mmCIF file with all atom_site columns, C-alpha atoms in Angstrom:
data_model
loop_
_atom_site.group_PDB
_atom_site.id
_atom_site.type_symbol
_atom_site.label_atom_id
_atom_site.label_alt_id
_atom_site.label_comp_id
_atom_site.label_asym_id
_atom_site.label_entity_id
_atom_site.label_seq_id
_atom_site.pdbx_PDB_ins_code
_atom_site.Cartn_x
_atom_site.Cartn_y
_atom_site.Cartn_z
_atom_site.occupancy
_atom_site.B_iso_or_equiv
_atom_site.pdbx_formal_charge
_atom_site.auth_seq_id
_atom_site.auth_comp_id
_atom_site.auth_asym_id
_atom_site.auth_atom_id
_atom_site.pdbx_PDB_model_num
ATOM 1   C CA . MET A 1 1   ? 66.104 69.548 127.338 1.00 53.00 ? 1   MET A CA 1
ATOM 2   C CA . VAL A 1 2   ? 69.518 70.449 128.500 1.00 53.00 ? 2   VAL A CA 1
ATOM 3   C CA . ARG A 1 3   ? 72.368 70.918 126.129 1.00 56.00 ? 3   ARG A CA 1
ATOM 4   C CA . LEU A 1 4   ? 75.936 71.295 127.233 1.00 55.00 ? 4   LEU A CA 1
ATOM 5   C CA . TRP A 1 5   ? 78.268 73.677 125.346 1.00 58.00 ? 5   TRP A CA 1
ATOM 6   C CA . GLY A 1 6   ? 81.670 73.998 126.755 1.00 57.00 ? 6   GLY A CA 1
ATOM 7   C CA . LYS A 1 7   ? 81.300 74.439 130.449 1.00 55.00 ? 7   LYS A CA 1
ATOM 8   C CA . ARG A 1 8   ? 77.939 76.139 130.310 1.00 58.00 ? 8   ARG A CA 1
ATOM 9   C CA . MET A 1 9   ? 74.594 74.596 130.444 1.00 59.00 ? 9   MET A CA 1
ATOM 10  C CA . TRP A 1 10  ? 71.884 75.972 128.165 1.00 66.00 ? 10  TRP A CA 1
ATOM 11  C CA . MET A 1 11  ? 68.183 75.270 128.504 1.00 69.00 ? 11  MET A CA 1
ATOM 12  C CA . THR A 1 12  ? 66.480 74.973 125.091 1.00 82.00 ? 12  THR A CA 1
ATOM 13  C CA . LYS A 1 13  ? 63.199 76.616 124.848 1.00 87.00 ? 13  LYS A CA 1
ATOM 14  C CA . ARG A 1 14  ? 60.059 74.863 123.404 1.00 89.00 ? 14  ARG A CA 1
ATOM 15  C CA . ALA A 1 15  ? 56.588 76.015 122.584 1.00 91.00 ? 15  ALA A CA 1
ATOM 16  C CA . TYR A 1 16  ? 53.739 75.174 125.063 1.00 93.00 ? 16  TYR A CA 1
ATOM 17  C CA . GLU A 1 17  ? 50.076 75.393 124.201 1.00 94.00 ? 17  GLU A CA 1
ATOM 18  C CA . ALA A 1 18  ? 48.469 77.356 127.359 1.00 94.00 ? 18  ALA A CA 1
ATOM 19  C CA . VAL A 1 19  ? 44.786 77.740 127.917 1.00 93.00 ? 19  VAL A CA 1
ATOM 20  C CA . VAL A 1 20  ? 43.530 80.127 130.849 1.00 92.00 ? 20  VAL A CA 1
ATOM 21  C CA . PHE A 1 21  ? 40.102 79.272 132.410 1.00 92.00 ? 21  PHE A CA 1
ATOM 22  C CA . GLN A 1 22  ? 38.350 81.761 134.805 1.00 89.00 ? 22  GLN A CA 1
ATOM 23  C CA . THR A 1 23  ? 35.000 82.010 136.433 1.00 86.00 ? 23  THR A CA 1
ATOM 24  C CA . PRO A 1 24  ? 32.633 84.760 135.371 1.00 81.00 ? 24  PRO A CA 1
ATOM 25  C CA . ARG A 1 25  ? 32.658 86.290 138.762 1.00 78.00 ? 25  ARG A CA 1
ATOM 26  C CA . PHE A 1 26  ? 36.010 86.571 140.771 1.00 74.00 ? 26  PHE A CA 1
ATOM 27  C CA . GLY A 1 27  ? 36.048 84.216 143.794 1.00 71.00 ? 27  GLY A CA 1
ATOM 28  C CA . GLY A 1 28  ? 33.771 81.769 142.086 1.00 72.00 ? 28  GLY A CA 1
ATOM 29  C CA . THR A 1 29  ? 34.404 77.949 142.290 1.00 71.00 ? 29  THR A CA 1
ATOM 30  C CA . LYS A 1 30  ? 32.113 76.713 139.510 1.00 77.00 ? 30  LYS A CA 1
ATOM 31  C CA . SER A 1 31  ? 31.523 77.230 135.835 1.00 83.00 ? 31  SER A CA 1
ATOM 32  C CA . TYR A 1 32  ? 34.959 77.771 134.634 1.00 86.00 ? 32  TYR A CA 1
ATOM 33  C CA . ARG A 1 33  ? 35.173 78.930 131.051 1.00 89.00 ? 33  ARG A CA 1
ATOM 34  C CA . GLN A 1 34  ? 37.988 79.253 128.630 1.00 90.00 ? 34  GLN A CA 1
ATOM 35  C CA . VAL A 1 35  ? 39.101 82.912 128.242 1.00 90.00 ? 35  VAL A CA 1
ATOM 36  C CA . CYS A 1 36  ? 42.439 82.956 126.552 1.00 90.00 ? 36  CYS A CA 1
ATOM 37  C CA . ARG A 1 37  ? 44.390 80.361 124.260 1.00 92.00 ? 37  ARG A CA 1
ATOM 38  C CA . MET A 1 38  ? 47.981 80.972 123.315 1.00 91.00 ? 38  MET A CA 1
ATOM 39  C CA . THR A 1 39  ? 51.340 79.332 122.523 1.00 93.00 ? 39  THR A CA 1
ATOM 40  C CA . VAL A 1 40  ? 54.061 80.386 124.856 1.00 92.00 ? 40  VAL A CA 1
ATOM 41  C CA . THR A 1 41  ? 57.946 79.738 124.189 1.00 92.00 ? 41  THR A CA 1
ATOM 42  C CA . ALA A 1 42  ? 59.704 78.891 127.517 1.00 92.00 ? 42  ALA A CA 1
ATOM 43  C CA . ALA A 1 43  ? 62.343 76.465 128.837 1.00 90.00 ? 43  ALA A CA 1
ATOM 44  C CA . GLY A 1 44  ? 60.118 74.746 131.338 1.00 89.00 ? 44  GLY A CA 1
ATOM 45  C CA . HIS A 1 45  ? 56.664 74.466 133.102 1.00 90.00 ? 45  HIS A CA 1
ATOM 46  C CA . ASP A 1 46  ? 57.313 76.901 135.642 1.00 92.00 ? 46  ASP A CA 1
ATOM 47  C CA . GLU A 1 47  ? 58.414 79.461 133.252 1.00 93.00 ? 47  GLU A CA 1
ATOM 48  C CA . VAL A 1 48  ? 55.199 79.086 131.224 1.00 93.00 ? 48  VAL A CA 1
ATOM 49  C CA . LEU A 1 49  ? 53.327 79.884 134.374 1.00 94.00 ? 49  LEU A CA 1
ATOM 50  C CA . ALA A 1 50  ? 55.433 82.921 135.223 1.00 94.00 ? 50  ALA A CA 1
ATOM 51  C CA . VAL A 1 51  ? 55.140 84.383 131.587 1.00 93.00 ? 51  VAL A CA 1
ATOM 52  C CA . LEU A 1 52  ? 51.337 83.931 131.495 1.00 93.00 ? 52  LEU A CA 1
ATOM 53  C CA . TYR A 1 53  ? 51.108 85.409 135.101 1.00 92.00 ? 53  TYR A CA 1
ATOM 54  C CA . ARG A 1 54  ? 53.186 88.577 134.054 1.00 93.00 ? 54  ARG A CA 1
ATOM 55  C CA . MET A 1 55  ? 51.351 88.873 130.690 1.00 91.00 ? 55  MET A CA 1
ATOM 56  C CA . LEU A 1 56  ? 47.854 88.708 132.115 1.00 90.00 ? 56  LEU A CA 1
ATOM 57  C CA . ASN A 1 57  ? 48.681 91.215 134.893 1.00 90.00 ? 57  ASN A CA 1
ATOM 58  C CA . VAL A 1 58  ? 50.106 93.927 132.814 1.00 89.00 ? 58  VAL A CA 1
ATOM 59  C CA . ALA A 1 59  ? 47.652 95.706 130.684 1.00 84.00 ? 59  ALA A CA 1
ATOM 60  C CA . ASP A 1 60  ? 50.165 96.710 127.886 1.00 86.00 ? 60  ASP A CA 1
ATOM 61  C CA . LEU A 1 61  ? 51.118 92.833 127.485 1.00 85.00 ? 61  LEU A CA 1
ATOM 62  C CA . MET A 1 62  ? 47.697 91.444 127.388 1.00 84.00 ? 62  MET A CA 1
ATOM 63  C CA . PRO A 1 63  ? 46.741 89.907 124.029 1.00 84.00 ? 63  PRO A CA 1
ATOM 64  C CA . LYS A 1 64  ? 44.161 91.648 122.149 1.00 85.00 ? 64  LYS A CA 1
ATOM 65  C CA . ASN A 1 65  ? 42.181 88.294 121.326 1.00 83.00 ? 65  ASN A CA 1
ATOM 66  C CA . CYS A 1 66  ? 41.999 87.580 125.161 1.00 85.00 ? 66  CYS A CA 1
ATOM 67  C CA . GLN A 1 67  ? 38.919 88.125 127.086 1.00 85.00 ? 67  GLN A CA 1
ATOM 68  C CA . ALA A 1 68  ? 40.281 87.587 130.378 1.00 81.00 ? 68  ALA A CA 1
ATOM 69  C CA . ARG A 1 69  ? 40.472 89.855 133.349 1.00 82.00 ? 69  ARG A CA 1
ATOM 70  C CA . PHE A 1 70  ? 43.632 90.183 135.438 1.00 86.00 ? 70  PHE A CA 1
ATOM 71  C CA . MET A 1 71  ? 44.919 86.771 136.789 1.00 87.00 ? 71  MET A CA 1
ATOM 72  C CA . ARG A 1 72  ? 43.949 86.302 140.398 1.00 88.00 ? 72  ARG A CA 1
ATOM 73  C CA . THR A 1 73  ? 43.753 83.515 142.859 1.00 88.00 ? 73  THR A CA 1
ATOM 74  C CA . GLY A 1 74  ? 41.449 80.637 141.722 1.00 88.00 ? 74  GLY A CA 1
ATOM 75  C CA . ASP A 1 75  ? 42.290 80.913 138.037 1.00 90.00 ? 75  ASP A CA 1
ATOM 76  C CA . VAL A 1 76  ? 43.216 77.706 136.180 1.00 92.00 ? 76  VAL A CA 1
ATOM 77  C CA . VAL A 1 77  ? 45.853 77.215 133.482 1.00 94.00 ? 77  VAL A CA 1
ATOM 78  C CA . LEU A 1 78  ? 45.965 74.231 131.194 1.00 94.00 ? 78  LEU A CA 1
ATOM 79  C CA . ILE A 1 79  ? 49.413 73.672 129.892 1.00 94.00 ? 79  ILE A CA 1
ATOM 80  C CA . ASP A 1 80  ? 49.816 71.087 126.951 1.00 91.00 ? 80  ASP A CA 1
ATOM 81  C CA . GLU A 1 81  ? 53.398 69.698 126.988 1.00 86.00 ? 81  GLU A CA 1
ATOM 82  C CA . GLY A 1 82  ? 53.118 67.517 123.893 1.00 82.00 ? 82  GLY A CA 1
ATOM 83  C CA . ARG A 1 83  ? 54.130 63.802 124.572 1.00 85.00 ? 83  ARG A CA 1
ATOM 84  C CA . LYS A 1 84  ? 54.505 64.629 128.329 1.00 84.00 ? 84  LYS A CA 1
ATOM 85  C CA . GLY A 1 85  ? 50.819 65.123 128.712 1.00 89.00 ? 85  GLY A CA 1
ATOM 86  C CA . GLN A 1 86  ? 48.614 68.031 129.948 1.00 92.00 ? 86  GLN A CA 1
ATOM 87  C CA . THR A 1 87  ? 48.705 69.600 133.470 1.00 93.00 ? 87  THR A CA 1
ATOM 88  C CA . TYR A 1 88  ? 46.288 71.859 135.236 1.00 93.00 ? 88  TYR A CA 1
ATOM 89  C CA . ASP A 1 89  ? 47.445 74.400 137.614 1.00 94.00 ? 89  ASP A CA 1
ATOM 90  C CA . ARG A 1 90  ? 45.487 76.605 139.953 1.00 92.00 ? 90  ARG A CA 1
ATOM 91  C CA . LEU A 1 91  ? 46.719 79.878 141.397 1.00 91.00 ? 91  LEU A CA 1
ATOM 92  C CA . CYS A 1 92  ? 46.539 79.763 145.204 1.00 90.00 ? 92  CYS A CA 1
ATOM 93  C CA . PRO A 1 93  ? 47.583 82.255 147.745 1.00 91.00 ? 93  PRO A CA 1
ATOM 94  C CA . ASP A 1 94  ? 50.816 80.431 148.243 1.00 93.00 ? 94  ASP A CA 1
ATOM 95  C CA . GLY A 1 95  ? 51.663 79.724 144.588 1.00 92.00 ? 95  GLY A CA 1
ATOM 96  C CA . TRP A 1 96  ? 50.793 77.470 141.686 1.00 93.00 ? 96  TRP A CA 1
ATOM 97  C CA . LYS A 1 97  ? 49.296 73.890 142.679 1.00 93.00 ? 97  LYS A CA 1
ATOM 98  C CA . GLN A 1 98  ? 48.544 71.161 140.379 1.00 91.00 ? 98  GLN A CA 1
ATOM 99  C CA . VAL A 1 99  ? 44.831 70.112 140.281 1.00 90.00 ? 99  VAL A CA 1
ATOM 100 C CA . GLU A 1 100 ? 42.714 67.608 138.696 1.00 86.00 ? 100 GLU A CA 1
ATOM 101 C CA . ARG A 1 101 ? 40.692 68.029 135.614 1.00 80.00 ? 101 ARG A CA 1
ATOM 102 C CA . GLN A 1 102 ? 37.361 67.355 137.278 1.00 69.00 ? 102 GLN A CA 1
ATOM 103 C CA . LEU A 1 103 ? 37.831 70.693 139.222 1.00 65.00 ? 103 LEU A CA 1
ATOM 104 C CA . ILE A 1 104 ? 37.090 72.746 135.964 1.00 66.00 ? 104 ILE A CA 1
ATOM 105 C CA . CYS A 1 105 ? 34.349 70.544 134.141 1.00 56.00 ? 105 CYS A CA 1
#
């Protein structure tokens, strides 16, 4: 949602529910399991992915209740956007790509 105030445009931040799925071994393509669930406050879908990537790749920022290893290629993130639905994104060598739910089941 964008709010106009004067001549500036402000992006309002919302709470997104995010779930990180990883395979037991790095590089695996089957048997994804949920390793971390959290609420992220961000202005949009891309910002949620950036915040999660930073949080899971800096040891001091990693949540205590998270059993995840560092975020690497092949990891999947589920972002629940409320009424807009759920999206699954997979980290690929050239960036984040949306994938189908059947990939992780």
